[in-house]
Amino acid sequence: MRILSHLSNKQKIMKSILYIIVCTFITATSCSSTNQAVNVSESQNILPQTVEKNIAYGDNPQQIYDLYLPKGRNETTTKTLVIIHGGSWIGGSKEGINFMFEGLQKYLPEYAVVNMNYRLANGSDIKAFPNQLEDIQSLLNHLKSKKKDLEINGDVTLVGLSSGAHIAALYAIKINQDSQVKAVVNIVGPTDFTDPYYRDNSNFQVFLDKLIDKNNYENGSDVPMALSPAQQVNTYTPPMINFYGNTDQLVALSQLERLEDGLKANNIPYESTIYDGGHANWNAEQYKDLLTKTKAFLEQHF
């Protein structure tokens, strides 16, 4: 009888152990399934990378832009880089600066990137000033109104080339509604039309005069001064990173020097790089350096 009783107890113990193993397996399987469901759900909520072309931000056919939206973007942390092409205020297009659109996606993939067109001065009904500044404002208002749909936070860095850098800097310094622009990347931008380099050039003065809608400026006002970012720098100016060439025949290094004087006087954070070469006609290594320095600067100031 003692033997039978012993066997019975052993069977009970084995049964209990088996029960515990089964329960543990079921619990583990259930937790694993739950975790997998959560991971699938989170994966489904991550927004994919997208690129859209020729989106309108105004009624004029030139008021369009291309847009890169990064994977995993959100309305809290995703900032935007806005590229503004050059062309002496009368020409050029976003397609001509597509290399920068692609380069910024590669080096700063976590940012949204906009490549904009704007109304070009045509010598008659469309003037560069103030229309091109108004176009920047229209684009930024457009982006701000769509930030929930796009999942961007509204903060912007303007990235300008040549005349595009001029209007980027001028907008950021003189207008910058709601302080939406947090930094400027200035690539060979003219900054001071009061510089003898421009002031003593009669051909440039005639050209500049044709760019201005005089109805928007008071009689007797110093319009070249008003259109010179270097002369308008103030304590609200956002941080700027600048790139120039030491043999540039279109934008002299004095333009950088005058801008730096204004930035220093107002304690504005800035960095400047001078490359061997002319008007942004730099080689691949120099542009790689430009993008690398831009990334580091924006990580600190944007």
PDB file of C-alpha atoms in Angstrom:
ATOM      1  CA  MET A   1       0.000   0.000   0.000  1.00  0.00           C
ATOM      2  CA  ARG A   2       2.873   2.339   0.728  1.00  0.00           C
ATOM      3  CA  ILE A   3       4.216   1.760  -2.789  1.00  0.00           C
ATOM      4  CA  LEU A   4       0.876   2.613  -4.405  1.00  0.00           C
ATOM      5  CA  SER A   5       0.600   5.724  -2.315  1.00  0.00           C
ATOM      6  CA  HIS A   6       4.117   6.778  -3.332  1.00  0.00           C
ATOM      7  CA  LEU A   7       3.318   6.332  -7.001  1.00  0.00           C
ATOM      8  CA  SER A   8       0.139   8.296  -6.608  1.00  0.00           C
ATOM      9  CA  ASN A   9       2.017  11.250  -5.064  1.00  0.00           C
ATOM     10  CA  LYS A  10       4.630  11.134  -7.812  1.00  0.00           C
ATOM     11  CA  GLN A  11       1.913  11.212 -10.436  1.00  0.00           C
ATOM     12  CA  LYS A  12       0.383  14.234  -8.729  1.00  0.00           C
ATOM     13  CA  ILE A  13       3.742  16.036  -8.748  1.00  0.00           C
ATOM     14  CA  MET A  14       4.318  15.257 -12.429  1.00  0.00           C
ATOM     15  CA  LYS A  15       0.823  16.436 -13.231  1.00  0.00           C
ATOM     16  CA  SER A  16       1.479  19.716 -11.412  1.00  0.00           C
ATOM     17  CA  ILE A  17       4.772  20.230 -13.220  1.00  0.00           C
ATOM     18  CA  LEU A  18       3.121  19.555 -16.556  1.00  0.00           C
ATOM     19  CA  TYR A  19       0.374  22.022 -15.710  1.00  0.00           C
ATOM     20  CA  ILE A  20       2.925  24.730 -14.877  1.00  0.00           C
ATOM     21  CA  ILE A  21       4.831  24.099 -18.130  1.00  0.00           C
ATOM     22  CA  VAL A  22       1.656  24.305 -20.205  1.00  0.00           C
ATOM     23  CA  CYS A  23       0.550  27.517 -18.474  1.00  0.00           C
ATOM     24  CA  THR A  24       3.970  29.065 -18.944  1.00  0.00           C
ATOM     25  CA  PHE A  25       3.973  28.178 -22.642  1.00  0.00           C
ATOM     26  CA  ILE A  26       0.499  29.637 -23.147  1.00  0.00           C
ATOM     27  CA  THR A  27       1.457  32.847 -21.322  1.00  0.00           C
ATOM     28  CA  ALA A  28       4.690  33.213 -23.275  1.00  0.00           C
ATOM     29  CA  THR A  29       2.912  32.581 -26.556  1.00  0.00           C
ATOM     30  CA  SER A  30       0.249  35.132 -25.656  1.00  0.00           C
ATOM     31  CA  CYS A  31       2.858  37.775 -24.725  1.00  0.00           C
ATOM     32  CA  SER A  32       4.816  37.084 -27.900  1.00  0.00           C
ATOM     33  CA  SER A  33       1.687  37.476 -29.992  1.00  0.00           C
ATOM     34  CA  THR A  34       0.852  40.723 -28.194  1.00  0.00           C
ATOM     35  CA  ASN A  35       4.363  42.094 -28.735  1.00  0.00           C
ATOM     36  CA  GLN A  36       4.235  41.141 -32.408  1.00  0.00           C
ATOM     37  CA  ALA A  37       0.875  42.882 -32.732  1.00  0.00           C
ATOM     38  CA  VAL A  38       2.277  46.022 -31.092  1.00  0.00           C
ATOM     39  CA  ASN A  39       5.353  45.962 -33.352  1.00  0.00           C
ATOM     40  CA  VAL A  40       3.179  45.541 -36.447  1.00  0.00           C
ATOM     41  CA  SER A  41       0.955  48.390 -35.298  1.00  0.00           C
ATOM     42  CA  GLU A  42       3.933  50.671 -34.666  1.00  0.00           C
ATOM     43  CA  SER A  43       5.421  49.746 -38.037  1.00  0.00           C
ATOM     44  CA  GLN A  44       2.157  50.608 -39.758  1.00  0.00           C
ATOM     45  CA  ASN A  45       2.136  54.049 -38.062  1.00  0.00           C
ATOM     46  CA  ILE A  46       5.624  55.024 -39.340  1.00  0.00           C
ATOM     47  CA  LEU A  47       5.128  57.375 -42.280  1.00  0.00           C
ATOM     48  CA  PRO A  48       7.101  56.446 -45.415  1.00  0.00           C
ATOM     49  CA  GLN A  49       9.544  58.670 -47.281  1.00  0.00           C
ATOM     50  CA  THR A  50       7.838  60.542 -50.108  1.00  0.00           C
ATOM     51  CA  VAL A  51       8.799  62.974 -52.885  1.00  0.00           C
ATOM     52  CA  GLU A  52       6.240  65.177 -54.656  1.00  0.00           C
ATOM     53  CA  LYS A  53       6.840  67.544 -57.563  1.00  0.00           C
ATOM     54  CA  ASN A  54       5.373  70.852 -58.695  1.00  0.00           C
ATOM     55  CA  ILE A  55       3.044  71.566 -55.782  1.00  0.00           C
ATOM     56  CA  ALA A  56       1.338  74.962 -56.006  1.00  0.00           C
ATOM     57  CA  TYR A  57       1.628  77.495 -53.182  1.00  0.00           C
ATOM     58  CA  GLY A  58       0.065  80.398 -55.143  1.00  0.00           C
ATOM     59  CA  ASP A  59      -1.897  81.263 -58.258  1.00  0.00           C
ATOM     60  CA  ASN A  60       1.035  82.203 -60.499  1.00  0.00           C
ATOM     61  CA  PRO A  61       2.421  79.234 -62.504  1.00  0.00           C
ATOM     62  CA  GLN A  62       5.894  80.014 -61.147  1.00  0.00           C
ATOM     63  CA  GLN A  63       4.727  79.610 -57.551  1.00  0.00           C
ATOM     64  CA  ILE A  64       5.431  75.886 -57.231  1.00  0.00           C
ATOM     65  CA  TYR A  65       7.785  73.663 -55.259  1.00  0.00           C
ATOM     66  CA  ASP A  66       9.128  70.132 -54.959  1.00  0.00           C
ATOM     67  CA  LEU A  67       8.904  68.381 -51.602  1.00  0.00           C
ATOM     68  CA  TYR A  68      10.841  65.605 -49.867  1.00  0.00           C
ATOM     69  CA  LEU A  69       9.296  64.194 -46.697  1.00  0.00           C
ATOM     70  CA  PRO A  70      11.459  61.854 -44.601  1.00  0.00           C
ATOM     71  CA  LYS A  71      10.460  58.458 -43.289  1.00  0.00           C
ATOM     72  CA  GLY A  72       9.192  58.523 -39.717  1.00  0.00           C
ATOM     73  CA  ARG A  73       8.466  62.260 -39.728  1.00  0.00           C
ATOM     74  CA  ASN A  74       6.225  63.841 -37.132  1.00  0.00           C
ATOM     75  CA  GLU A  75       4.740  67.222 -36.312  1.00  0.00           C
ATOM     76  CA  THR A  76       6.856  67.596 -33.174  1.00  0.00           C
ATOM     77  CA  THR A  77      10.429  67.176 -34.405  1.00  0.00           C
ATOM     78  CA  THR A  78      10.568  67.262 -38.217  1.00  0.00           C
ATOM     79  CA  LYS A  79      12.031  70.563 -39.433  1.00  0.00           C
ATOM     80  CA  THR A  80      12.168  71.888 -42.987  1.00  0.00           C
ATOM     81  CA  LEU A  81      14.914  73.135 -45.291  1.00  0.00           C
ATOM     82  CA  VAL A  82      13.733  75.508 -48.042  1.00  0.00           C
ATOM     83  CA  ILE A  83      16.027  75.844 -51.082  1.00  0.00           C
ATOM     84  CA  ILE A  84      15.938  79.091 -53.098  1.00  0.00           C
ATOM     85  CA  HIS A  85      17.649  79.011 -56.496  1.00  0.00           C
ATOM     86  CA  GLY A  86      19.712  81.775 -58.075  1.00  0.00           C
ATOM     87  CA  GLY A  87      19.585  83.452 -61.473  1.00  0.00           C
ATOM     88  CA  SER A  88      20.108  87.191 -60.931  1.00  0.00           C
ATOM     89  CA  TRP A  89      16.456  87.588 -59.812  1.00  0.00           C
ATOM     90  CA  ILE A  90      15.348  87.234 -63.470  1.00  0.00           C
ATOM     91  CA  GLY A  91      16.143  83.609 -64.323  1.00  0.00           C
ATOM     92  CA  GLY A  92      16.909  80.148 -63.009  1.00  0.00           C
ATOM     93  CA  SER A  93      14.623  77.459 -61.656  1.00  0.00           C
ATOM     94  CA  LYS A  94      14.438  74.789 -58.974  1.00  0.00           C
ATOM     95  CA  GLU A  95      15.588  72.208 -61.520  1.00  0.00           C
ATOM     96  CA  GLY A  96      18.899  74.052 -61.801  1.00  0.00           C
ATOM     97  CA  ILE A  97      19.619  73.458 -58.124  1.00  0.00           C
ATOM     98  CA  ASN A  98      18.302  69.914 -57.951  1.00  0.00           C
ATOM     99  CA  PHE A  99      21.769  68.736 -56.904  1.00  0.00           C
ATOM    100  CA  MET A 100      21.249  70.574 -53.618  1.00  0.00           C
ATOM    101  CA  PHE A 101      17.754  69.109 -53.233  1.00  0.00           C
ATOM    102  CA  GLU A 102      19.245  65.622 -53.538  1.00  0.00           C
ATOM    103  CA  GLY A 103      22.351  66.436 -51.496  1.00  0.00           C
ATOM    104  CA  LEU A 104      20.367  67.685 -48.509  1.00  0.00           C
ATOM    105  CA  GLN A 105      18.219  64.550 -48.588  1.00  0.00           C
ATOM    106  CA  LYS A 106      21.391  62.462 -48.398  1.00  0.00           C
ATOM    107  CA  TYR A 107      23.244  64.409 -45.710  1.00  0.00           C
ATOM    108  CA  LEU A 108      20.246  65.512 -43.635  1.00  0.00           C
ATOM    109  CA  PRO A 109      17.692  62.740 -44.270  1.00  0.00           C
ATOM    110  CA  GLU A 110      15.671  63.512 -41.129  1.00  0.00           C
ATOM    111  CA  TYR A 111      14.627  66.944 -42.448  1.00  0.00           C
ATOM    112  CA  ALA A 112      11.843  67.751 -44.874  1.00  0.00           C
ATOM    113  CA  VAL A 113      13.285  69.532 -47.935  1.00  0.00           C
ATOM    114  CA  VAL A 114      11.479  72.044 -50.164  1.00  0.00           C
ATOM    115  CA  ASN A 115      12.871  73.250 -53.505  1.00  0.00           C
ATOM    116  CA  MET A 116      10.919  76.333 -54.541  1.00  0.00           C
ATOM    117  CA  ASN A 117      10.338  78.391 -57.646  1.00  0.00           C
ATOM    118  CA  TYR A 118       9.247  82.011 -57.337  1.00  0.00           C
ATOM    119  CA  ARG A 119       8.095  84.820 -59.605  1.00  0.00           C
ATOM    120  CA  LEU A 120      10.975  86.038 -61.732  1.00  0.00           C
ATOM    121  CA  ALA A 121      11.372  89.711 -62.561  1.00  0.00           C
ATOM    122  CA  ASN A 122      10.399  90.279 -66.198  1.00  0.00           C
ATOM    123  CA  GLY A 123      11.164  93.973 -66.620  1.00  0.00           C
ATOM    124  CA  SER A 124       7.513  94.994 -66.777  1.00  0.00           C
ATOM    125  CA  ASP A 125       4.683  93.915 -64.474  1.00  0.00           C
ATOM    126  CA  ILE A 126       6.674  91.574 -62.207  1.00  0.00           C
ATOM    127  CA  LYS A 127       9.450  93.149 -60.167  1.00  0.00           C
ATOM    128  CA  ALA A 128      11.861  91.236 -57.942  1.00  0.00           C
ATOM    129  CA  PHE A 129      11.252  93.505 -54.968  1.00  0.00           C
ATOM    130  CA  PRO A 130       9.087  93.043 -53.066  1.00  0.00           C
ATOM    131  CA  ASN A 131       7.480  90.183 -55.018  1.00  0.00           C
ATOM    132  CA  GLN A 132      10.177  87.580 -54.382  1.00  0.00           C
ATOM    133  CA  LEU A 133      10.170  88.297 -50.652  1.00  0.00           C
ATOM    134  CA  GLU A 134       6.399  87.973 -50.681  1.00  0.00           C
ATOM    135  CA  ASP A 135       6.734  84.607 -52.421  1.00  0.00           C
ATOM    136  CA  ILE A 136       8.937  83.301 -49.613  1.00  0.00           C
ATOM    137  CA  GLN A 137       6.288  84.480 -47.160  1.00  0.00           C
ATOM    138  CA  SER A 138       3.535  82.807 -49.184  1.00  0.00           C
ATOM    139  CA  LEU A 139       5.408  79.516 -49.280  1.00  0.00           C
ATOM    140  CA  LEU A 140       6.096  79.567 -45.533  1.00  0.00           C
ATOM    141  CA  ASN A 141       2.440  80.384 -44.819  1.00  0.00           C
ATOM    142  CA  HIS A 142       1.442  77.503 -47.078  1.00  0.00           C
ATOM    143  CA  LEU A 143       3.748  75.066 -45.269  1.00  0.00           C
ATOM    144  CA  LYS A 144       2.544  76.286 -41.897  1.00  0.00           C
ATOM    145  CA  SER A 145      -1.085  75.746 -42.875  1.00  0.00           C
ATOM    146  CA  LYS A 146      -0.316  72.176 -43.961  1.00  0.00           C
ATOM    147  CA  LYS A 147       2.069  71.124 -41.199  1.00  0.00           C
ATOM    148  CA  LYS A 148      -0.433  68.711 -39.625  1.00  0.00           C
ATOM    149  CA  ASP A 149      -1.068  66.994 -42.946  1.00  0.00           C
ATOM    150  CA  LEU A 150       2.622  66.915 -43.830  1.00  0.00           C
ATOM    151  CA  GLU A 151       3.721  66.009 -40.279  1.00  0.00           C
ATOM    152  CA  ILE A 152       6.312  68.803 -40.008  1.00  0.00           C
ATOM    153  CA  ASN A 153       6.790  71.209 -37.101  1.00  0.00           C
ATOM    154  CA  GLY A 154       6.930  74.524 -39.010  1.00  0.00           C
ATOM    155  CA  ASP A 155      10.528  75.517 -38.194  1.00  0.00           C
ATOM    156  CA  VAL A 156      12.504  76.435 -41.308  1.00  0.00           C
ATOM    157  CA  THR A 157      16.067  77.006 -42.506  1.00  0.00           C
ATOM    158  CA  LEU A 158      16.429  78.938 -45.772  1.00  0.00           C
ATOM    159  CA  VAL A 159      19.137  77.624 -48.125  1.00  0.00           C
ATOM    160  CA  GLY A 160      19.909  80.135 -50.873  1.00  0.00           C
ATOM    161  CA  LEU A 161      22.289  80.232 -53.834  1.00  0.00           C
ATOM    162  CA  SER A 162      23.477  83.545 -55.330  1.00  0.00           C
ATOM    163  CA  SER A 163      20.459  85.852 -55.773  1.00  0.00           C
ATOM    164  CA  GLY A 164      18.438  83.199 -53.961  1.00  0.00           C
ATOM    165  CA  ALA A 165      20.799  83.579 -51.002  1.00  0.00           C
ATOM    166  CA  HIS A 166      20.286  87.342 -51.148  1.00  0.00           C
ATOM    167  CA  ILE A 167      16.505  87.133 -50.840  1.00  0.00           C
ATOM    168  CA  ALA A 168      16.803  84.350 -48.246  1.00  0.00           C
ATOM    169  CA  ALA A 169      19.013  86.512 -46.031  1.00  0.00           C
ATOM    170  CA  LEU A 170      16.959  89.651 -46.633  1.00  0.00           C
ATOM    171  CA  TYR A 171      13.727  87.853 -45.739  1.00  0.00           C
ATOM    172  CA  ALA A 172      15.199  86.247 -42.611  1.00  0.00           C
ATOM    173  CA  ILE A 173      16.633  89.568 -41.403  1.00  0.00           C
ATOM    174  CA  LYS A 174      13.846  92.026 -42.286  1.00  0.00           C
ATOM    175  CA  ILE A 175      10.614  90.013 -42.238  1.00  0.00           C
ATOM    176  CA  ASN A 176      10.735  86.526 -40.696  1.00  0.00           C
ATOM    177  CA  GLN A 177       7.101  86.492 -39.649  1.00  0.00           C
ATOM    178  CA  ASP A 178       6.554  84.602 -36.361  1.00  0.00           C
ATOM    179  CA  SER A 179      10.319  83.879 -36.266  1.00  0.00           C
ATOM    180  CA  GLN A 180       9.623  80.837 -38.434  1.00  0.00           C
ATOM    181  CA  VAL A 181      13.097  81.002 -40.029  1.00  0.00           C
ATOM    182  CA  LYS A 182      15.632  79.658 -37.528  1.00  0.00           C
ATOM    183  CA  ALA A 183      18.796  79.713 -39.685  1.00  0.00           C
ATOM    184  CA  VAL A 184      20.136  80.691 -43.120  1.00  0.00           C
ATOM    185  CA  VAL A 185      22.573  78.862 -45.399  1.00  0.00           C
ATOM    186  CA  ASN A 186      24.073  81.576 -47.600  1.00  0.00           C
ATOM    187  CA  ILE A 187      25.914  80.345 -50.704  1.00  0.00           C
ATOM    188  CA  VAL A 188      27.604  83.210 -52.614  1.00  0.00           C
ATOM    189  CA  GLY A 189      24.818  85.654 -51.867  1.00  0.00           C
ATOM    190  CA  PRO A 190      25.115  89.405 -52.564  1.00  0.00           C
ATOM    191  CA  THR A 191      24.652  91.131 -49.222  1.00  0.00           C
ATOM    192  CA  ASP A 192      25.394  94.844 -49.634  1.00  0.00           C
ATOM    193  CA  PHE A 193      24.393  97.000 -52.600  1.00  0.00           C
ATOM    194  CA  THR A 194      26.005 100.017 -50.924  1.00  0.00           C
ATOM    195  CA  ASP A 195      29.430  98.394 -51.407  1.00  0.00           C
ATOM    196  CA  PRO A 196      31.502 100.333 -53.990  1.00  0.00           C
ATOM    197  CA  TYR A 197      31.761  97.004 -55.835  1.00  0.00           C
ATOM    198  CA  TYR A 198      28.107  97.549 -56.819  1.00  0.00           C
ATOM    199  CA  ARG A 199      27.526 101.229 -56.078  1.00  0.00           C
ATOM    200  CA  ASP A 200      30.229 102.369 -58.515  1.00  0.00           C
ATOM    201  CA  ASN A 201      29.069 100.005 -61.246  1.00  0.00           C
ATOM    202  CA  SER A 202      26.669 102.057 -63.382  1.00  0.00           C
ATOM    203  CA  ASN A 203      25.453  99.015 -65.295  1.00  0.00           C
ATOM    204  CA  PHE A 204      24.479  97.254 -62.081  1.00  0.00           C
ATOM    205  CA  GLN A 205      22.677 100.353 -60.810  1.00  0.00           C
ATOM    206  CA  VAL A 206      20.545 100.460 -63.979  1.00  0.00           C
ATOM    207  CA  PHE A 207      19.846  96.737 -63.611  1.00  0.00           C
ATOM    208  CA  LEU A 208      18.900  97.086 -59.933  1.00  0.00           C
ATOM    209  CA  ASP A 209      16.573  99.964 -60.714  1.00  0.00           C
ATOM    210  CA  LYS A 210      14.593  97.707 -63.088  1.00  0.00           C
ATOM    211  CA  LEU A 211      14.134  95.102 -60.350  1.00  0.00           C
ATOM    212  CA  ILE A 212      12.386  97.444 -57.936  1.00  0.00           C
ATOM    213  CA  ASP A 213       8.680  98.236 -57.678  1.00  0.00           C
ATOM    214  CA  LYS A 214       9.085 101.851 -56.605  1.00  0.00           C
ATOM    215  CA  ASN A 215       5.458 102.054 -55.483  1.00  0.00           C
ATOM    216  CA  ASN A 216       6.473  99.982 -52.467  1.00  0.00           C
ATOM    217  CA  TYR A 217       9.204 102.367 -51.347  1.00  0.00           C
ATOM    218  CA  GLU A 218       8.842 105.926 -50.135  1.00  0.00           C
ATOM    219  CA  ASN A 219      10.192 108.716 -52.316  1.00  0.00           C
ATOM    220  CA  GLY A 220      13.719 109.581 -51.342  1.00  0.00           C
ATOM    221  CA  SER A 221      14.288 106.344 -49.447  1.00  0.00           C
ATOM    222  CA  ASP A 222      17.639 104.606 -49.835  1.00  0.00           C
ATOM    223  CA  VAL A 223      16.438 101.495 -51.644  1.00  0.00           C
ATOM    224  CA  PRO A 224      19.883  99.888 -52.121  1.00  0.00           C
ATOM    225  CA  MET A 225      20.390 100.194 -48.365  1.00  0.00           C
ATOM    226  CA  ALA A 226      16.961  98.709 -47.680  1.00  0.00           C
ATOM    227  CA  LEU A 227      17.747  95.748 -49.957  1.00  0.00           C
ATOM    228  CA  SER A 228      21.155  95.040 -48.383  1.00  0.00           C
ATOM    229  CA  PRO A 229      21.070  92.236 -45.782  1.00  0.00           C
ATOM    230  CA  ALA A 230      24.448  93.292 -44.384  1.00  0.00           C
ATOM    231  CA  GLN A 231      23.055  96.751 -43.637  1.00  0.00           C
ATOM    232  CA  GLN A 232      19.878  95.398 -42.056  1.00  0.00           C
ATOM    233  CA  VAL A 233      21.315  92.844 -39.605  1.00  0.00           C
ATOM    234  CA  ASN A 234      19.784  93.207 -36.142  1.00  0.00           C
ATOM    235  CA  THR A 235      19.647  91.298 -32.857  1.00  0.00           C
ATOM    236  CA  TYR A 236      16.761  89.155 -34.163  1.00  0.00           C
ATOM    237  CA  THR A 237      18.748  87.883 -37.148  1.00  0.00           C
ATOM    238  CA  PRO A 238      18.918  84.061 -37.157  1.00  0.00           C
ATOM    239  CA  PRO A 239      22.272  82.203 -37.231  1.00  0.00           C
ATOM    240  CA  MET A 240      23.949  82.096 -40.645  1.00  0.00           C
ATOM    241  CA  ILE A 241      26.492  79.841 -42.330  1.00  0.00           C
ATOM    242  CA  ASN A 242      28.199  81.327 -45.390  1.00  0.00           C
ATOM    243  CA  PHE A 243      30.105  79.901 -48.364  1.00  0.00           C
ATOM    244  CA  TYR A 244      32.037  81.991 -50.916  1.00  0.00           C
ATOM    245  CA  GLY A 245      34.695  81.587 -53.603  1.00  0.00           C
ATOM    246  CA  ASN A 246      37.986  83.481 -53.560  1.00  0.00           C
ATOM    247  CA  THR A 247      37.965  84.182 -57.326  1.00  0.00           C
ATOM    248  CA  ASP A 248      34.266  85.000 -57.719  1.00  0.00           C
ATOM    249  CA  GLN A 249      33.796  87.711 -60.363  1.00  0.00           C
ATOM    250  CA  LEU A 250      30.060  88.158 -59.661  1.00  0.00           C
ATOM    251  CA  VAL A 251      29.984  88.398 -55.865  1.00  0.00           C
ATOM    252  CA  ALA A 252      33.156  89.812 -54.330  1.00  0.00           C
ATOM    253  CA  LEU A 253      34.505  88.647 -50.967  1.00  0.00           C
ATOM    254  CA  SER A 254      33.780  92.143 -49.672  1.00  0.00           C
ATOM    255  CA  GLN A 255      30.129  91.016 -49.590  1.00  0.00           C
ATOM    256  CA  LEU A 256      30.995  88.338 -47.051  1.00  0.00           C
ATOM    257  CA  GLU A 257      33.156  90.725 -45.052  1.00  0.00           C
ATOM    258  CA  ARG A 258      30.379  93.310 -44.816  1.00  0.00           C
ATOM    259  CA  LEU A 259      27.873  90.671 -43.754  1.00  0.00           C
ATOM    260  CA  GLU A 260      30.253  89.354 -41.113  1.00  0.00           C
ATOM    261  CA  ASP A 261      30.696  92.875 -39.759  1.00  0.00           C
ATOM    262  CA  GLY A 262      26.949  93.144 -39.196  1.00  0.00           C
ATOM    263  CA  LEU A 263      26.697  89.683 -37.657  1.00  0.00           C
ATOM    264  CA  LYS A 264      29.598  90.365 -35.275  1.00  0.00           C
ATOM    265  CA  ALA A 265      28.177  93.725 -34.221  1.00  0.00           C
ATOM    266  CA  ASN A 266      24.896  92.054 -33.241  1.00  0.00           C
ATOM    267  CA  ASN A 267      26.424  88.909 -31.702  1.00  0.00           C
ATOM    268  CA  ILE A 268      24.733  86.619 -34.213  1.00  0.00           C
ATOM    269  CA  PRO A 269      26.208  83.080 -34.433  1.00  0.00           C
ATOM    270  CA  TYR A 270      27.783  82.462 -37.829  1.00  0.00           C
ATOM    271  CA  GLU A 271      30.390  80.451 -39.679  1.00  0.00           C
ATOM    272  CA  SER A 272      32.072  81.199 -43.010  1.00  0.00           C
ATOM    273  CA  THR A 273      34.043  79.124 -45.483  1.00  0.00           C
ATOM    274  CA  ILE A 274      35.970  80.475 -48.485  1.00  0.00           C
ATOM    275  CA  TYR A 275      36.722  77.937 -51.210  1.00  0.00           C
ATOM    276  CA  ASP A 276      39.286  78.065 -53.975  1.00  0.00           C
ATOM    277  CA  GLY A 277      37.106  78.856 -56.969  1.00  0.00           C
ATOM    278  CA  GLY A 278      34.550  81.217 -58.381  1.00  0.00           C
ATOM    279  CA  HIS A 279      30.794  81.680 -58.198  1.00  0.00           C
ATOM    280  CA  ALA A 280      29.782  78.327 -56.644  1.00  0.00           C
ATOM    281  CA  ASN A 281      31.533  76.473 -59.488  1.00  0.00           C
ATOM    282  CA  TRP A 282      33.169  74.160 -56.944  1.00  0.00           C
ATOM    283  CA  ASN A 283      34.128  70.515 -57.220  1.00  0.00           C
ATOM    284  CA  ALA A 284      32.462  67.498 -55.653  1.00  0.00           C
ATOM    285  CA  GLU A 285      34.769  67.456 -52.625  1.00  0.00           C
ATOM    286  CA  GLN A 286      34.061  71.112 -51.910  1.00  0.00           C
ATOM    287  CA  TYR A 287      30.307  70.543 -52.084  1.00  0.00           C
ATOM    288  CA  LYS A 288      30.694  67.512 -49.830  1.00  0.00           C
ATOM    289  CA  ASP A 289      32.484  69.768 -47.366  1.00  0.00           C
ATOM    290  CA  LEU A 290      29.706  72.356 -47.710  1.00  0.00           C
ATOM    291  CA  LEU A 291      27.016  69.788 -46.897  1.00  0.00           C
ATOM    292  CA  THR A 292      29.000  68.337 -44.005  1.00  0.00           C
ATOM    293  CA  LYS A 293      29.540  71.781 -42.455  1.00  0.00           C
ATOM    294  CA  THR A 294      25.888  72.691 -43.025  1.00  0.00           C
ATOM    295  CA  LYS A 295      24.778  69.542 -41.231  1.00  0.00           C
ATOM    296  CA  ALA A 296      27.019  70.289 -38.231  1.00  0.00           C
ATOM    297  CA  PHE A 297      25.930  73.948 -38.106  1.00  0.00           C
ATOM    298  CA  LEU A 298      22.237  73.110 -38.199  1.00  0.00           C
ATOM    299  CA  GLU A 299      22.615  70.422 -35.551  1.00  0.00           C
ATOM    300  CA  GLN A 300      23.956  73.152 -33.280  1.00  0.00           C
ATOM    301  CA  HIS A 301      21.738  76.094 -34.224  1.00  0.00           C
ATOM    302  CA  PHE A 302      18.526  74.714 -35.757  1.00  0.00           C
TER     303      PHE A 302
END
